[in-house]
Amino acid sequence: MNAIELHNVSKEYTDFTLDHISFTLPSGCILGLIGENGAGKSTTIKLILDLLQKDSGTIKLLGKETSKDICLAKEDVGVVLDEVGIPGCLNARMVGHVMAGIFRQWCDSDFRMYLKKFQIPETKEFKNYSRGMKMKLGIAIALSHNPKLLILDEATSGLDPVVRDEVLNIFYEFTREEDHSILISSHIVSDLEKLCDYIAFLHHGKLLLFEEKDILRNAYAAVHCTEKQLSELNPTAVLYQNITPYGTEAIVKRDAIPNSFSMKPVSIEELFVIMANQTRC
Amino acid sequence: MKCLFLKDFYVLIKNFKLYLLMELIFIAAFLWDSSNATYLFFSIMTIGLIPISLLNNDEQTRWNEYSGTLPCSKALIVSEKYLFELILQLSLFMIMTIAMFFSETVYHNGIFSDCIFAISAMHLCSLLMPTLYFPFCIKFGIERGRIAYYIICGPLFALGFSLLQNNFKEVAQTALPSILPLVLCGIPLLFIISWFLSIKFYRAK
């Protein structure tokens, strides 16, 4: 079963259009949704969660169509948005009481375990939390009802590197279970590069690319050479080039380059920037 | 539904202590001087404002967005606010009824028999606030919804206030009984229409 399936999903606003997005997140995998601010990541996530009405297309969440069985599907989904929307006057204990009535599979002992693990005080009011603590409480809620799927919208942005690393480790742990999947959006590409099995690039509301991370890294490479060497290559194999007095670097398609070239793996961030710039051109 | 009530109850207790204190003061003041319904009017209108403030709080804290990620239907999320309004109104009505009954029994001031129908009507009237406010807020957001609400409700409540301020008992005994059937039927009907409209607007978001 796929955790998420999107087919030709569109949403139109006066100043922005999410344009026929299709991708699939297989169960047990992590998909990173990458895009600059305003690319449509949050809109995509809101459409998946039925927080927004789509104009066209179909969305399936854990095998259930969101337009029909969204409440049932959400029982198995843990969500962390960029702002955890807990009323400021509530403390973690109160939040636990509220959530216990919302999720059928709520596990209070798990919730307390996460509070302890994340060092979240049970009686401190939410409004007095730091951003990192707020995020960690959001993650604790998302993990405490035995979800099969985590949907994380910019859950790591705004966190300091230490907390971010801690949070990413929690996500790693979550995906140790075979049927656990994660959809995570961020513009911090390095986080996703470490974590994800699949990568989707969104740019100006369009899906530029959806591919397995390893395939992407195998398909493209970075080369350092002279300008003359670069000019001898098949021009269609060169995605990007940067010529400086100190040397020439380029990102190329691996299979179109002679083996004599020394190639380095290309980062997902470099690929995204190149693809986004090419679209702009 | 219970857990959504619980969340609003926590917010009410934590954030609206002053509202609750004002309620007690207004009720006590009315029992002290039952010929002036200003306190009663404020008391009932204040309780009607609480769910509106809760809705405002939900938007500010982004609970309205977060609750959409939880396994609660949109109809349930909207209905909870309407039902919470009814629960608050009913609670206040019961407190007032008991207080007036005891006041009449002890002081023989006739307050219970004179005012019970008028108070019932006022409670129903105060449902007008959320009835008109909620659909606007759910469709347009709190700020624009509030503007629309003041434009529509401000003159109505000003009129009611001026009628009741001076001689409440007289109004309660003469004018109000004649419009009571209209109030009894019209406002609940509007309330139900508003409830369905709000669900429709929320679903269409």
CSV table of C-alpha atoms in Angstrom, one decimal:
chain,number,residue,atom,x,y,z
A,1,MET,CA,0.0,0.0,0.0
A,2,ASN,CA,1.1,3.5,-0.7
A,3,ALA,CA,1.2,6.0,2.1
A,4,ILE,CA,0.3,8.9,-0.1
A,5,GLU,CA,-0.9,9.1,-3.7
A,6,LEU,CA,-1.5,12.3,-5.6
A,7,HIS,CA,-2.8,12.4,-9.2
A,8,ASN,CA,-3.0,15.6,-11.1
A,9,VAL,CA,-3.8,17.7,-8.1
A,10,SER,CA,-4.4,21.4,-8.7
A,11,LYS,CA,-5.3,24.4,-6.7
A,12,GLU,CA,-5.6,27.8,-8.1
A,13,TYR,CA,-5.3,31.2,-6.3
A,14,THR,CA,-5.3,34.6,-7.8
A,15,ASP,CA,-1.5,34.9,-7.5
A,16,PHE,CA,-0.4,31.2,-7.3
A,17,THR,CA,-1.3,27.9,-8.9
A,18,LEU,CA,-0.3,24.5,-7.8
A,19,ASP,CA,-0.2,22.9,-11.2
A,20,HIS,CA,-1.2,19.2,-11.7
A,21,ILE,CA,1.0,17.6,-9.0
A,22,SER,CA,1.4,13.8,-9.1
A,23,PHE,CA,3.6,11.7,-6.9
A,24,THR,CA,3.5,8.6,-4.8
A,25,LEU,CA,5.1,7.9,-1.4
A,26,PRO,CA,5.4,4.1,-1.0
A,27,SER,CA,4.8,2.7,2.5
A,28,GLY,CA,8.0,2.5,4.6
A,29,CYS,CA,9.8,5.4,2.7
A,30,ILE,CA,10.6,9.0,3.4
A,31,LEU,CA,9.8,11.6,0.8
A,32,GLY,CA,11.3,15.1,1.0
A,33,LEU,CA,9.4,17.9,-0.5
A,34,ILE,CA,11.9,20.5,-1.5
A,35,GLY,CA,11.2,24.0,-2.7
A,36,GLU,CA,11.9,27.6,-2.1
A,37,ASN,CA,9.5,29.7,0.0
A,38,GLY,CA,6.2,30.0,-1.8
A,39,ALA,CA,6.9,27.0,-4.1
A,40,GLY,CA,3.7,25.2,-2.9
A,41,LYS,CA,5.0,22.8,-0.3
A,42,SER,CA,2.5,23.9,2.4
A,43,THR,CA,-0.3,24.1,-0.1
A,44,THR,CA,0.4,20.5,-1.2
A,45,ILE,CA,0.5,19.3,2.4
A,46,LYS,CA,-2.8,21.2,3.3
A,47,LEU,CA,-4.4,19.6,0.3
A,48,ILE,CA,-3.3,16.1,1.4
A,49,LEU,CA,-4.7,16.8,4.8
A,50,ASP,CA,-7.9,18.2,3.4
A,51,LEU,CA,-7.3,21.5,5.1
A,52,LEU,CA,-7.8,23.1,1.6
A,53,GLN,CA,-10.2,22.0,-1.1
A,54,LYS,CA,-8.5,20.9,-4.3
A,55,ASP,CA,-9.7,22.2,-7.6
A,56,SER,CA,-9.0,18.9,-9.4
A,57,GLY,CA,-7.2,15.6,-9.1
A,58,THR,CA,-7.4,12.8,-6.5
A,59,ILE,CA,-5.5,12.3,-3.3
A,60,LYS,CA,-5.2,9.0,-1.3
A,61,LEU,CA,-3.9,8.9,2.2
A,62,LEU,CA,-3.0,5.5,3.5
A,63,GLY,CA,-5.2,4.0,0.8
A,64,LYS,CA,-8.2,6.1,1.6
A,65,GLU,CA,-9.5,8.9,-0.6
A,66,THR,CA,-9.2,12.1,1.3
A,67,SER,CA,-12.5,13.4,-0.1
A,68,LYS,CA,-14.3,10.5,1.5
A,69,ASP,CA,-12.5,8.9,4.5
A,70,ILE,CA,-10.2,11.7,5.7
A,71,CYS,CA,-11.1,11.4,9.4
A,72,LEU,CA,-10.4,7.7,9.4
A,73,ALA,CA,-7.1,8.2,7.6
A,74,LYS,CA,-6.1,10.9,10.0
A,75,GLU,CA,-6.2,8.5,12.9
A,76,ASP,CA,-3.0,7.0,11.5
A,77,VAL,CA,-1.3,10.3,10.6
A,78,GLY,CA,0.8,12.4,12.8
A,79,VAL,CA,1.2,16.0,11.7
A,80,VAL,CA,3.6,18.7,12.6
A,81,LEU,CA,3.0,22.1,10.9
A,82,ASP,CA,5.5,24.9,10.8
A,83,GLU,CA,3.6,26.5,13.7
A,84,VAL,CA,2.2,24.1,16.3
A,85,GLY,CA,-1.3,25.4,16.9
A,86,ILE,CA,-1.7,24.7,20.6
A,87,PRO,CA,-3.5,27.4,22.6
A,88,GLY,CA,-0.8,29.3,24.6
A,89,CYS,CA,-2.5,28.9,28.0
A,90,LEU,CA,-2.4,25.1,27.8
A,91,ASN,CA,0.4,23.0,29.3
A,92,ALA,CA,1.6,19.7,28.1
A,93,ARG,CA,-0.5,17.7,30.6
A,94,MET,CA,-3.7,19.5,29.4
A,95,VAL,CA,-2.7,18.9,25.8
A,96,GLY,CA,-2.3,15.2,26.7
A,97,HIS,CA,-5.8,15.1,28.2
A,98,VAL,CA,-7.3,16.8,25.1
A,99,MET,CA,-5.5,14.6,22.6
A,100,ALA,CA,-6.5,11.4,24.6
A,101,GLY,CA,-10.1,12.2,23.7
A,102,ILE,CA,-9.3,12.9,20.0
A,103,PHE,CA,-7.2,9.9,19.0
A,104,ARG,CA,-8.6,6.4,19.4
A,105,GLN,CA,-5.1,5.0,19.7
A,106,TRP,CA,-3.7,7.7,22.0
A,107,CYS,CA,-1.0,6.2,24.3
A,108,ASP,CA,-0.5,8.4,27.4
A,109,SER,CA,2.6,6.5,28.5
A,110,ASP,CA,4.2,7.1,25.1
A,111,PHE,CA,3.3,10.8,25.4
A,112,ARG,CA,4.9,11.0,28.8
A,113,MET,CA,7.9,9.2,27.6
A,114,TYR,CA,8.4,11.6,24.8
A,115,LEU,CA,7.9,14.6,27.1
A,116,LYS,CA,10.6,13.2,29.3
A,117,LYS,CA,12.9,12.4,26.4
A,118,PHE,CA,12.4,15.9,25.0
A,119,GLN,CA,12.7,17.5,28.4
A,120,ILE,CA,9.3,19.3,28.1
A,121,PRO,CA,8.0,20.4,31.4
A,122,GLU,CA,4.4,19.1,31.9
A,123,THR,CA,3.1,22.2,33.8
A,124,LYS,CA,4.7,25.0,31.8
A,125,GLU,CA,2.3,26.9,29.6
A,126,PHE,CA,2.8,26.5,25.9
A,127,LYS,CA,3.2,30.2,25.2
A,128,ASN,CA,6.3,30.2,27.4
A,129,TYR,CA,8.0,27.5,25.4
A,130,SER,CA,11.0,28.2,23.1
A,131,ARG,CA,10.4,27.4,19.4
A,132,GLY,CA,12.4,24.2,19.7
A,133,MET,CA,10.2,23.1,22.7
A,134,LYS,CA,7.0,23.9,20.8
A,135,MET,CA,8.2,21.8,17.8
A,136,LYS,CA,9.2,19.0,20.1
A,137,LEU,CA,5.7,19.0,21.8
A,138,GLY,CA,4.2,18.9,18.3
A,139,ILE,CA,6.3,15.9,17.5
A,140,ALA,CA,5.5,14.2,20.8
A,141,ILE,CA,1.8,14.6,20.0
A,142,ALA,CA,2.3,13.4,16.4
A,143,LEU,CA,4.1,10.2,17.6
A,144,SER,CA,1.9,9.3,20.6
A,145,HIS,CA,-1.0,7.7,18.8
A,146,ASN,CA,0.8,5.0,16.9
A,147,PRO,CA,0.8,6.8,13.5
A,148,LYS,CA,1.8,5.0,10.3
A,149,LEU,CA,2.6,8.2,8.5
A,150,LEU,CA,4.2,11.5,9.7
A,151,ILE,CA,3.5,14.6,7.7
A,152,LEU,CA,5.9,17.4,8.6
A,153,ASP,CA,5.7,20.8,7.2
A,154,GLU,CA,8.9,22.8,7.8
A,155,ALA,CA,9.1,21.0,11.1
A,156,THR,CA,12.9,21.6,11.4
A,157,SER,CA,13.1,25.2,10.2
A,158,GLY,CA,13.8,27.7,12.9
A,159,LEU,CA,15.4,25.1,15.1
A,160,ASP,CA,19.0,25.4,16.2
A,161,PRO,CA,21.4,22.7,14.8
A,162,VAL,CA,21.5,20.7,18.0
A,163,VAL,CA,17.7,20.4,18.3
A,164,ARG,CA,17.4,19.8,14.6
A,165,ASP,CA,19.8,16.9,14.7
A,166,GLU,CA,17.9,15.5,17.7
A,167,VAL,CA,14.6,15.8,15.8
A,168,LEU,CA,16.0,14.2,12.7
A,169,ASN,CA,17.2,11.3,14.8
A,170,ILE,CA,13.7,10.8,16.1
A,171,PHE,CA,12.4,10.6,12.5
A,172,TYR,CA,15.1,8.0,11.7
A,173,GLU,CA,13.9,6.0,14.7
A,174,PHE,CA,10.3,6.3,13.6
A,175,THR,CA,11.0,4.8,10.1
A,176,ARG,CA,12.7,1.7,11.6
A,177,GLU,CA,9.2,0.2,11.5
A,178,GLU,CA,8.6,-1.3,8.1
A,179,ASP,CA,5.2,0.3,7.5
A,180,HIS,CA,6.1,3.8,8.8
A,181,SER,CA,6.4,6.6,6.3
A,182,ILE,CA,7.3,10.3,6.4
A,183,LEU,CA,6.5,13.2,4.1
A,184,ILE,CA,8.7,16.1,5.1
A,185,SER,CA,8.9,19.5,3.5
A,186,SER,CA,11.7,21.9,4.0
A,187,HIS,CA,13.8,24.5,2.3
A,188,ILE,CA,16.8,23.2,4.4
A,189,VAL,CA,17.8,20.7,1.7
A,190,SER,CA,20.7,19.3,3.7
A,191,ASP,CA,18.3,17.9,6.3
A,192,LEU,CA,16.3,16.1,3.6
A,193,GLU,CA,19.3,14.9,1.8
A,194,LYS,CA,20.3,13.0,5.0
A,195,LEU,CA,16.9,11.6,5.7
A,196,CYS,CA,15.0,10.9,2.5
A,197,ASP,CA,14.5,8.0,0.1
A,198,TYR,CA,12.6,10.0,-2.4
A,199,ILE,CA,12.9,13.6,-3.4
A,200,ALA,CA,10.3,15.9,-5.0
A,201,PHE,CA,11.3,19.3,-6.2
A,202,LEU,CA,8.6,21.9,-6.3
A,203,HIS,CA,9.1,25.3,-8.0
A,204,HIS,CA,6.5,28.0,-8.5
A,205,GLY,CA,3.7,25.5,-8.0
A,206,LYS,CA,5.1,22.9,-10.5
A,207,LEU,CA,6.7,19.5,-9.7
A,208,LEU,CA,10.1,19.7,-11.4
A,209,LEU,CA,11.2,16.3,-10.4
A,210,PHE,CA,10.2,13.3,-8.4
A,211,GLU,CA,12.8,10.6,-8.1
A,212,GLU,CA,14.6,8.2,-5.7
A,213,LYS,CA,17.4,10.0,-4.0
A,214,ASP,CA,20.0,7.3,-4.9
A,215,ILE,CA,19.0,7.3,-8.6
A,216,LEU,CA,19.3,11.1,-8.6
A,217,ARG,CA,22.8,10.9,-7.1
A,218,ASN,CA,23.8,8.2,-9.5
A,219,ALA,CA,22.4,10.0,-12.5
A,220,TYR,CA,24.2,13.3,-12.0
A,221,ALA,CA,27.8,14.2,-10.9
A,222,ALA,CA,30.0,17.2,-10.4
A,223,VAL,CA,33.2,17.5,-12.5
A,224,HIS,CA,36.2,19.8,-12.1
A,225,CYS,CA,38.1,20.3,-15.3
A,226,THR,CA,39.5,22.9,-17.7
A,227,GLU,CA,37.3,25.0,-19.9
A,228,LYS,CA,38.7,23.2,-23.0
A,229,GLN,CA,37.8,19.8,-21.5
A,230,LEU,CA,34.3,20.9,-20.8
A,231,SER,CA,33.8,22.3,-24.3
A,232,GLU,CA,34.6,18.8,-25.7
A,233,LEU,CA,31.7,17.2,-23.9
A,234,ASN,CA,28.3,16.7,-25.4
A,235,PRO,CA,26.5,19.9,-24.6
A,236,THR,CA,23.2,18.1,-23.6
A,237,ALA,CA,25.2,16.3,-20.9
A,238,VAL,CA,26.1,19.5,-19.1
A,239,LEU,CA,23.4,20.9,-16.8
A,240,TYR,CA,25.3,23.7,-15.3
A,241,GLN,CA,28.8,25.2,-15.6
A,242,ASN,CA,30.7,27.7,-13.7
A,243,ILE,CA,33.9,29.0,-15.3
A,244,THR,CA,36.4,30.9,-13.1
A,245,PRO,CA,40.0,31.9,-13.5
A,246,TYR,CA,40.8,29.1,-11.0
A,247,GLY,CA,39.1,26.3,-12.9
A,248,THR,CA,35.8,25.1,-14.3
A,249,GLU,CA,33.2,23.1,-12.5
A,250,ALA,CA,30.1,21.6,-13.9
A,251,ILE,CA,27.2,19.4,-13.1
A,252,VAL,CA,26.7,16.7,-15.7
A,253,LYS,CA,24.7,13.6,-16.6
A,254,ARG,CA,27.0,10.7,-15.5
A,255,ASP,CA,26.1,8.3,-18.3
A,256,ALA,CA,27.0,10.9,-21.0
A,257,ILE,CA,30.5,11.6,-19.7
A,258,PRO,CA,33.6,9.5,-20.6
A,259,ASN,CA,35.0,7.5,-17.7
A,260,SER,CA,38.3,9.3,-17.9
A,261,PHE,CA,36.7,12.4,-16.2
A,262,SER,CA,37.0,12.4,-12.4
A,263,MET,CA,33.5,12.9,-11.1
A,264,LYS,CA,32.2,13.7,-7.6
A,265,PRO,CA,28.7,13.0,-6.3
A,266,VAL,CA,26.4,16.0,-6.6
A,267,SER,CA,24.4,17.3,-3.7
A,268,ILE,CA,20.6,17.5,-3.9
A,269,GLU,CA,20.8,21.2,-3.0
A,270,GLU,CA,23.0,21.9,-6.0
A,271,LEU,CA,20.7,19.9,-8.3
A,272,PHE,CA,17.6,21.8,-7.0
A,273,VAL,CA,19.2,25.2,-7.5
A,274,ILE,CA,20.2,24.3,-11.0
A,275,MET,CA,16.8,23.0,-12.0
A,276,ALA,CA,15.1,25.9,-10.4
A,277,ASN,CA,17.3,28.4,-12.3
A,278,GLN,CA,16.9,26.6,-15.6
A,279,THR,CA,13.1,26.8,-15.2
A,280,ARG,CA,13.5,30.5,-14.5
A,281,CYS,CA,15.5,31.0,-17.7
B,1,MET,CA,-16.5,16.3,20.7
B,2,LYS,CA,-15.8,16.0,24.5
B,3,CYS,CA,-12.1,16.7,24.0
B,4,LEU,CA,-12.9,19.8,22.0
B,5,PHE,CA,-15.1,21.0,24.8
B,6,LEU,CA,-12.3,20.2,27.2
B,7,LYS,CA,-9.9,22.3,25.2
B,8,ASP,CA,-12.3,25.2,25.2
B,9,PHE,CA,-13.0,24.7,28.9
B,10,TYR,CA,-9.3,24.9,29.7
B,11,VAL,CA,-8.9,28.1,27.6
B,12,LEU,CA,-12.0,29.6,29.3
B,13,ILE,CA,-10.7,28.9,32.8
B,14,LYS,CA,-7.2,30.1,32.0
B,15,ASN,CA,-7.8,33.0,29.7
B,16,PHE,CA,-11.2,34.3,30.6
B,17,LYS,CA,-11.1,34.5,34.4
B,18,LEU,CA,-12.1,38.2,34.2
B,19,TYR,CA,-15.2,37.4,32.1
B,20,LEU,CA,-16.3,34.8,34.7
B,21,LEU,CA,-15.7,37.3,37.6
B,22,MET,CA,-17.7,39.9,35.7
B,23,GLU,CA,-20.6,37.4,35.3
B,24,LEU,CA,-20.7,36.9,39.1
B,25,ILE,CA,-20.7,40.6,39.8
B,26,PHE,CA,-23.4,41.3,37.2
B,27,ILE,CA,-25.7,38.6,38.6
B,28,ALA,CA,-25.1,39.8,42.2
B,29,ALA,CA,-25.8,43.4,41.1
B,30,PHE,CA,-29.0,42.4,39.4
B,31,LEU,CA,-30.2,40.5,42.4
B,32,TRP,CA,-29.5,43.6,44.5
B,33,ASP,CA,-31.4,46.0,42.2
B,34,SER,CA,-33.8,44.1,40.0
B,35,SER,CA,-35.5,47.2,38.6
B,36,ASN,CA,-32.4,48.0,36.5
B,37,ALA,CA,-31.7,45.4,34.0
B,38,THR,CA,-28.4,46.9,32.8
B,39,TYR,CA,-26.5,44.3,34.9
B,40,LEU,CA,-28.6,41.5,33.6
B,41,PHE,CA,-28.1,42.7,30.0
B,42,PHE,CA,-24.4,42.9,30.4
B,43,SER,CA,-24.2,39.5,32.1
B,44,ILE,CA,-26.1,37.7,29.3
B,45,MET,CA,-24.3,39.6,26.5
B,46,THR,CA,-20.9,38.9,28.1
B,47,ILE,CA,-21.6,35.2,28.2
B,48,GLY,CA,-22.6,35.3,24.5
B,49,LEU,CA,-19.3,36.9,23.7
B,50,ILE,CA,-17.2,34.2,25.2
B,51,PRO,CA,-17.4,31.7,22.3
B,52,ILE,CA,-16.6,34.5,19.9
B,53,SER,CA,-13.5,35.3,21.9
B,54,LEU,CA,-12.6,31.6,21.9
B,55,LEU,CA,-12.9,31.6,18.1
B,56,ASN,CA,-10.6,34.6,18.0
B,57,ASN,CA,-8.2,32.8,20.3
B,58,ASP,CA,-8.3,29.7,18.0
B,59,GLU,CA,-7.3,31.9,15.1
B,60,GLN,CA,-4.5,33.7,17.0
B,61,THR,CA,-3.0,30.5,18.3
B,62,ARG,CA,-3.6,28.7,14.9
B,63,TRP,CA,-5.6,26.1,16.6
B,64,ASN,CA,-8.2,26.4,13.8
B,65,GLU,CA,-5.5,25.2,11.4
B,66,TYR,CA,-4.1,22.6,13.7
B,67,SER,CA,-7.5,21.1,14.6
B,68,GLY,CA,-7.9,20.4,10.8
B,69,THR,CA,-5.0,17.9,11.0
B,70,LEU,CA,-6.7,16.0,13.8
B,71,PRO,CA,-9.2,13.2,13.1
B,72,CYS,CA,-12.2,15.4,13.7
B,73,SER,CA,-14.7,16.2,10.9
B,74,LYS,CA,-15.1,19.8,9.8
B,75,ALA,CA,-18.8,19.6,10.9
B,76,LEU,CA,-17.7,18.5,14.4
B,77,ILE,CA,-15.2,21.4,14.7
B,78,VAL,CA,-17.8,24.0,13.8
B,79,SER,CA,-20.6,22.3,15.8
B,80,GLU,CA,-18.5,22.3,18.9
B,81,LYS,CA,-18.5,26.1,19.0
B,82,TYR,CA,-22.2,26.3,18.6
B,83,LEU,CA,-22.8,23.7,21.3
B,84,PHE,CA,-20.4,25.4,23.6
B,85,GLU,CA,-22.3,28.6,23.2
B,86,LEU,CA,-25.5,26.8,24.1
B,87,ILE,CA,-23.9,25.2,27.1
B,88,LEU,CA,-22.6,28.5,28.4
B,89,GLN,CA,-26.0,30.2,27.9
B,90,LEU,CA,-27.8,27.3,29.6
B,91,SER,CA,-25.4,27.3,32.5
B,92,LEU,CA,-25.9,31.1,33.1
B,93,PHE,CA,-29.7,30.7,32.7
B,94,MET,CA,-29.7,28.0,35.4
B,95,ILE,CA,-27.6,30.0,37.8
B,96,MET,CA,-29.8,33.0,37.3
B,97,THR,CA,-33.0,31.1,37.7
B,98,ILE,CA,-31.8,29.5,40.9
B,99,ALA,CA,-30.5,32.8,42.2
B,100,MET,CA,-33.8,34.6,41.4
B,101,PHE,CA,-35.9,31.8,42.9
B,102,PHE,CA,-34.0,32.1,46.2
B,103,SER,CA,-34.2,35.8,46.1
B,104,GLU,CA,-37.9,35.7,45.6
B,105,THR,CA,-38.4,33.1,48.3
B,106,VAL,CA,-36.3,35.0,50.9
B,107,TYR,CA,-37.2,38.6,50.1
B,108,HIS,CA,-40.6,38.2,48.5
B,109,ASN,CA,-39.6,40.7,45.8
B,110,GLY,CA,-41.3,39.0,42.9
B,111,ILE,CA,-38.2,39.0,40.8
B,112,PHE,CA,-38.5,35.4,39.6
B,113,SER,CA,-42.1,35.6,38.4
B,114,ASP,CA,-41.6,39.1,36.9
B,115,CYS,CA,-38.4,38.5,35.0
B,116,ILE,CA,-38.1,34.8,34.1
B,117,PHE,CA,-39.7,35.2,30.7
B,118,ALA,CA,-37.8,38.4,29.9
B,119,ILE,CA,-34.6,36.7,30.9
B,120,SER,CA,-35.4,33.7,28.7
B,121,ALA,CA,-36.0,36.1,25.8
B,122,MET,CA,-32.7,37.9,26.5
B,123,HIS,CA,-30.8,34.7,26.5
B,124,LEU,CA,-32.3,33.9,23.1
B,125,CYS,CA,-31.5,37.4,21.9
B,126,SER,CA,-27.9,37.0,23.0
B,127,LEU,CA,-27.7,34.0,20.7
B,128,LEU,CA,-28.0,36.5,17.9
B,129,MET,CA,-24.4,37.6,18.4
B,130,PRO,CA,-22.7,34.2,17.6
B,131,THR,CA,-25.5,33.5,15.1
B,132,LEU,CA,-24.5,36.5,13.1
B,133,TYR,CA,-20.8,36.5,13.9
B,134,PHE,CA,-19.8,32.8,13.4
B,135,PRO,CA,-20.6,32.4,9.7
B,136,PHE,CA,-18.8,35.7,8.8
B,137,CYS,CA,-15.7,34.8,10.9
B,138,ILE,CA,-15.5,31.3,9.5
B,139,LYS,CA,-15.9,32.5,5.9
B,140,PHE,CA,-13.8,35.7,6.1
B,141,GLY,CA,-11.6,35.3,9.2
B,142,ILE,CA,-11.9,37.0,12.5
B,143,GLU,CA,-11.1,40.6,11.6
B,144,ARG,CA,-13.4,41.1,8.6
B,145,GLY,CA,-16.0,39.0,10.4
B,146,ARG,CA,-15.9,41.3,13.3
B,147,ILE,CA,-16.5,44.4,11.2
B,148,ALA,CA,-19.5,42.8,9.6
B,149,TYR,CA,-20.8,41.8,13.0
B,150,TYR,CA,-20.6,45.3,14.4
B,151,ILE,CA,-22.2,46.9,11.4
B,152,ILE,CA,-25.2,44.5,11.6
B,153,CYS,CA,-25.5,44.0,15.4
B,154,GLY,CA,-24.4,47.3,16.9
B,155,PRO,CA,-27.6,49.3,16.1
B,156,LEU,CA,-29.8,46.3,17.2
B,157,PHE,CA,-28.2,46.0,20.6
B,158,ALA,CA,-28.1,49.8,21.1
B,159,LEU,CA,-31.8,49.8,20.7
B,160,GLY,CA,-32.4,46.9,23.1
B,161,PHE,CA,-30.1,48.5,25.6
B,162,SER,CA,-32.0,51.9,25.6
B,163,LEU,CA,-35.3,50.1,25.9
B,164,LEU,CA,-34.3,48.1,28.9
B,165,GLN,CA,-32.1,50.5,30.8
B,166,ASN,CA,-34.8,52.7,32.4
B,167,ASN,CA,-37.7,50.5,33.3
B,168,PHE,CA,-37.0,46.9,32.8
B,169,LYS,CA,-39.9,45.5,34.8
B,170,GLU,CA,-42.4,47.5,32.9
B,171,VAL,CA,-40.9,46.5,29.6
B,172,ALA,CA,-40.7,42.9,30.8
B,173,GLN,CA,-44.4,42.9,31.7
B,174,THR,CA,-45.8,44.6,28.6
B,175,ALA,CA,-43.7,44.8,25.5
B,176,LEU,CA,-41.6,41.7,25.7
B,177,PRO,CA,-44.4,39.1,26.1
B,178,SER,CA,-45.9,40.3,22.9
B,179,ILE,CA,-42.7,39.8,20.9
B,180,LEU,CA,-41.8,36.6,22.8
B,181,PRO,CA,-43.3,34.2,20.3
B,182,LEU,CA,-41.3,35.9,17.5
B,183,VAL,CA,-38.1,35.7,19.6
B,184,LEU,CA,-38.8,32.1,20.6
B,185,CYS,CA,-39.2,30.9,17.0
B,186,GLY,CA,-37.1,33.3,15.0
B,187,ILE,CA,-33.8,33.3,16.9
B,188,PRO,CA,-33.5,29.5,17.3
B,189,LEU,CA,-34.3,29.2,13.6
B,190,LEU,CA,-31.6,31.8,12.7
B,191,PHE,CA,-29.2,30.0,15.0
B,192,ILE,CA,-29.7,26.7,13.2
B,193,ILE,CA,-29.4,28.3,9.8
B,194,SER,CA,-26.2,30.0,10.9
B,195,TRP,CA,-24.9,26.6,12.2
B,196,PHE,CA,-25.4,24.9,8.8
B,197,LEU,CA,-24.0,27.9,7.0
B,198,SER,CA,-20.9,27.9,9.1
B,199,ILE,CA,-20.3,24.2,8.4
B,200,LYS,CA,-20.8,24.8,4.7
B,201,PHE,CA,-18.3,27.7,4.7
B,202,TYR,CA,-15.8,25.7,6.7
B,203,ARG,CA,-16.0,22.7,4.4
B,204,ALA,CA,-15.6,25.0,1.4
B,205,LYS,CA,-12.3,26.5,2.7
